[in-house]
PDB file of C-alpha atoms in Angstrom:
ATOM      1  CA  THR A   1     127.250 105.793 104.232  1.00 50.00           C
ATOM      2  CA  THR A   2     125.162 105.943 101.175  1.00 59.00           C
ATOM      3  CA  GLU A   3     124.340 108.992  99.122  1.00 61.00           C
ATOM      4  CA  ILE A   4     120.695 109.132  98.501  1.00 62.00           C
ATOM      5  CA  TYR A   5     119.431 110.952  95.461  1.00 61.00           C
ATOM      6  CA  THR A   6     117.248 113.456  95.696  1.00 59.00           C
ATOM      7  CA  LEU A   7     116.564 115.424  92.363  1.00 58.00           C
ATOM      8  CA  SER A   8     114.099 118.078  91.021  1.00 55.00           C
ATOM      9  CA  LEU A   9     112.935 118.811  87.382  1.00 57.00           C
ATOM     10  CA  HIS A  10     113.714 121.773  85.599  1.00 49.00           C
ATOM     11  CA  ASP A  11     111.051 121.465  82.885  1.00 60.00           C
ATOM     12  CA  ALA A  12     107.443 119.868  82.680  1.00 72.00           C
ATOM     13  CA  LEU A  13     107.810 116.178  80.669  1.00 78.00           C
ATOM     14  CA  PRO A  14     105.703 115.123  78.360  1.00 84.00           C
ATOM     15  CA  ILE A  15     103.241 112.753  79.268  1.00 87.00           C
ATOM     16  CA  SER A  16     104.658 110.051  76.991  1.00 89.00           C
ATOM     17  CA  GLN A  17     107.947 110.908  78.696  1.00 86.00           C
ATOM     18  CA  ILE A  18     106.698 110.107  82.134  1.00 86.00           C
ATOM     19  CA  VAL A  19     104.865 107.034  81.068  1.00 89.00           C
ATOM     20  CA  ASN A  20     107.697 105.351  79.474  1.00 91.00           C
ATOM     21  CA  LEU A  21     109.682 106.300  82.530  1.00 89.00           C
ATOM     22  CA  SER A  22     107.386 105.061  85.008  1.00 90.00           C
ATOM     23  CA  GLU A  23     107.355 101.834  82.934  1.00 95.00           C
ATOM     24  CA  LYS A  24     110.931 101.522  83.145  1.00 94.00           C
ATOM     25  CA  LEU A  25     111.294 101.805  86.703  1.00 93.00           C
ATOM     26  CA  ASN A  26     108.532  99.294  87.385  1.00 95.00           C
ATOM     27  CA  SER A  27     110.195  96.839  84.771  1.00 97.00           C
ATOM     28  CA  SER A  28     113.569  97.620  86.820  1.00 96.00           C
ATOM     29  CA  GLY A  29     111.891  97.026  90.202  1.00 96.00           C
ATOM     30  CA  ILE A  30     112.193 100.548  91.331  1.00 93.00           C
ATOM     31  CA  ASP A  31     109.620 101.699  93.824  1.00 91.00           C
ATOM     32  CA  HIS A  32     107.766 104.735  92.810  1.00 89.00           C
ATOM     33  CA  LYS A  33     104.194 106.574  92.738  1.00 88.00           C
ATOM     34  CA  LEU A  34     102.737 107.672  89.612  1.00 86.00           C
ATOM     35  CA  TRP A  35     100.671 110.804  90.257  1.00 86.00           C
ATOM     36  CA  ILE A  36      97.360 111.000  88.012  1.00 89.00           C
ATOM     37  CA  GLU A  37      95.698 113.783  87.596  1.00 90.00           C
ATOM     38  CA  GLN A  38      92.087 113.619  88.091  1.00 93.00           C
ATOM     39  CA  PRO A  39      89.032 114.112  86.346  1.00 94.00           C
ATOM     40  CA  GLU A  40      91.526 114.701  83.222  1.00 92.00           C
ATOM     41  CA  ASN A  41      93.134 110.926  83.904  1.00 92.00           C
ATOM     42  CA  ILE A  42      96.671 112.123  83.059  1.00 89.00           C
ATOM     43  CA  PRO A  43     100.058 111.441  84.536  1.00 87.00           C
ATOM     44  CA  THR A  44     101.578 114.462  85.971  1.00 83.00           C
ATOM     45  CA  CYS A  45     104.416 113.327  87.867  1.00 81.00           C
ATOM     46  CA  PHE A  46     105.992 110.787  90.086  1.00 79.00           C
ATOM     47  CA  ALA A  47     108.153 110.540  92.866  1.00 83.00           C
ATOM     48  CA  THR A  48     110.861 107.242  93.859  1.00 86.00           C
ATOM     49  CA  LYS A  49     111.294 106.254  96.945  1.00 86.00           C
ATOM     50  CA  PRO A  50     115.020 107.142  98.172  1.00 86.00           C
ATOM     51  CA  TYR A  51     117.122 104.746  96.462  1.00 87.00           C
ATOM     52  CA  PRO A  52     120.953 105.241  96.699  1.00 88.00           C
ATOM     53  CA  LYS A  53     122.099 107.603  93.745  1.00 84.00           C
ATOM     54  CA  SER A  54     124.192 104.380  91.946  1.00 88.00           C
ATOM     55  CA  ILE A  55     121.082 102.620  91.633  1.00 90.00           C
ATOM     56  CA  VAL A  56     118.858 105.152  89.923  1.00 88.00           C
ATOM     57  CA  SER A  57     120.841 108.173  88.832  1.00 86.00           C
ATOM     58  CA  SER A  58     120.730 106.434  85.199  1.00 91.00           C
ATOM     59  CA  PHE A  59     117.188 106.394  84.625  1.00 89.00           C
ATOM     60  CA  PHE A  60     117.049 110.316  85.017  1.00 84.00           C
ATOM     61  CA  LYS A  61     120.164 110.860  82.637  1.00 83.00           C
ATOM     62  CA  LYS A  62     117.923 112.328  79.646  1.00 79.00           C
ATOM     63  CA  VAL A  63     115.764 114.627  82.304  1.00 76.00           C
ATOM     64  CA  LYS A  64     116.510 118.289  82.535  1.00 70.00           C
ATOM     65  CA  LEU A  65     117.060 118.786  86.249  1.00 64.00           C
ATOM     66  CA  CYS A  66     117.450 121.755  88.585  1.00 60.00           C
ATOM     67  CA  LYS A  67     120.938 122.867  89.334  1.00 59.00           C
TER      68      LYS A  67
END
Protein backbone atom coordinates (compact mmCIF):
# COMPACT_ATOMS: atom_id res chain seq x y z
CA THR A 1 0.00 0.00 0.00
CA THR A 2 1.03 3.60 -0.54
CA GLU A 3 1.21 6.00 2.41
CA ILE A 4 -0.95 9.08 1.76
CA TYR A 5 0.52 12.30 3.15
CA THR A 6 -1.69 14.18 5.61
CA LEU A 7 -0.45 17.16 7.58
CA SER A 8 -1.59 20.06 9.73
CA LEU A 9 0.28 23.34 9.92
CA HIS A 10 1.44 24.54 13.34
CA ASP A 11 1.70 28.26 12.62
CA ALA A 12 0.06 30.58 10.15
CA LEU A 13 2.28 31.12 7.14
CA PRO A 14 3.11 34.57 5.79
CA ILE A 15 1.16 35.44 2.64
CA SER A 16 4.36 35.42 0.58
CA GLN A 17 5.18 31.87 1.71
CA ILE A 18 1.65 30.65 0.89
CA VAL A 19 1.87 32.18 -2.61
CA ASN A 20 5.41 30.87 -3.24
CA LEU A 21 4.48 27.38 -2.13
CA SER A 22 1.35 27.46 -4.31
CA GLU A 23 3.46 28.50 -7.31
CA LYS A 24 5.94 25.67 -6.67
CA LEU A 25 3.08 23.18 -6.44
CA ASN A 26 1.62 24.52 -9.71
CA SER A 27 4.93 24.32 -11.56
CA SER A 28 5.39 20.74 -10.36
CA GLY A 29 1.90 19.64 -11.42
CA ILE A 30 0.65 19.08 -7.85
CA ASP A 31 -3.13 19.59 -7.76
CA HIS A 32 -4.17 21.92 -4.96
CA LYS A 33 -6.66 24.62 -4.05
CA LEU A 34 -5.54 28.06 -2.89
CA TRP A 35 -8.15 29.78 -0.71
CA ILE A 36 -8.47 33.53 -1.16
CA GLU A 37 -10.17 35.38 1.70
CA GLN A 38 -12.82 37.81 0.47
CA PRO A 39 -13.40 40.73 0.34
CA GLU A 40 -9.76 41.32 1.34
CA ASN A 41 -8.47 39.19 -1.57
CA ILE A 42 -5.78 37.65 0.67
CA PRO A 43 -4.47 34.08 0.21
CA THR A 44 -5.02 32.32 3.54
CA CYS A 45 -4.40 28.60 3.00
CA PHE A 46 -4.32 25.76 0.54
CA ALA A 47 -4.94 22.05 0.38
CA THR A 48 -3.50 19.43 -1.92
CA LYS A 49 -5.37 16.42 -3.18
CA PRO A 50 -4.18 13.20 -1.51
CA TYR A 51 -0.72 12.25 -2.80
CA PRO A 52 1.83 9.68 -1.69
CA LYS A 53 4.21 11.15 0.87
CA SER A 54 7.16 10.48 -1.44
CA ILE A 55 5.70 12.92 -4.00
CA VAL A 56 4.75 15.91 -1.84
CA SER A 57 6.77 15.82 1.39
CA SER A 58 9.68 17.77 -0.12
CA PHE A 59 7.42 20.82 -0.65
CA PHE A 60 6.66 21.03 3.09
CA LYS A 61 10.14 20.58 4.59
CA LYS A 62 10.41 24.27 5.62
CA VAL A 63 6.87 24.45 7.06
CA LYS A 64 6.44 23.95 10.81
CA LEU A 65 3.88 21.17 11.28
CA CYS A 66 1.79 19.93 14.22
CA LYS A 67 2.95 16.65 15.71
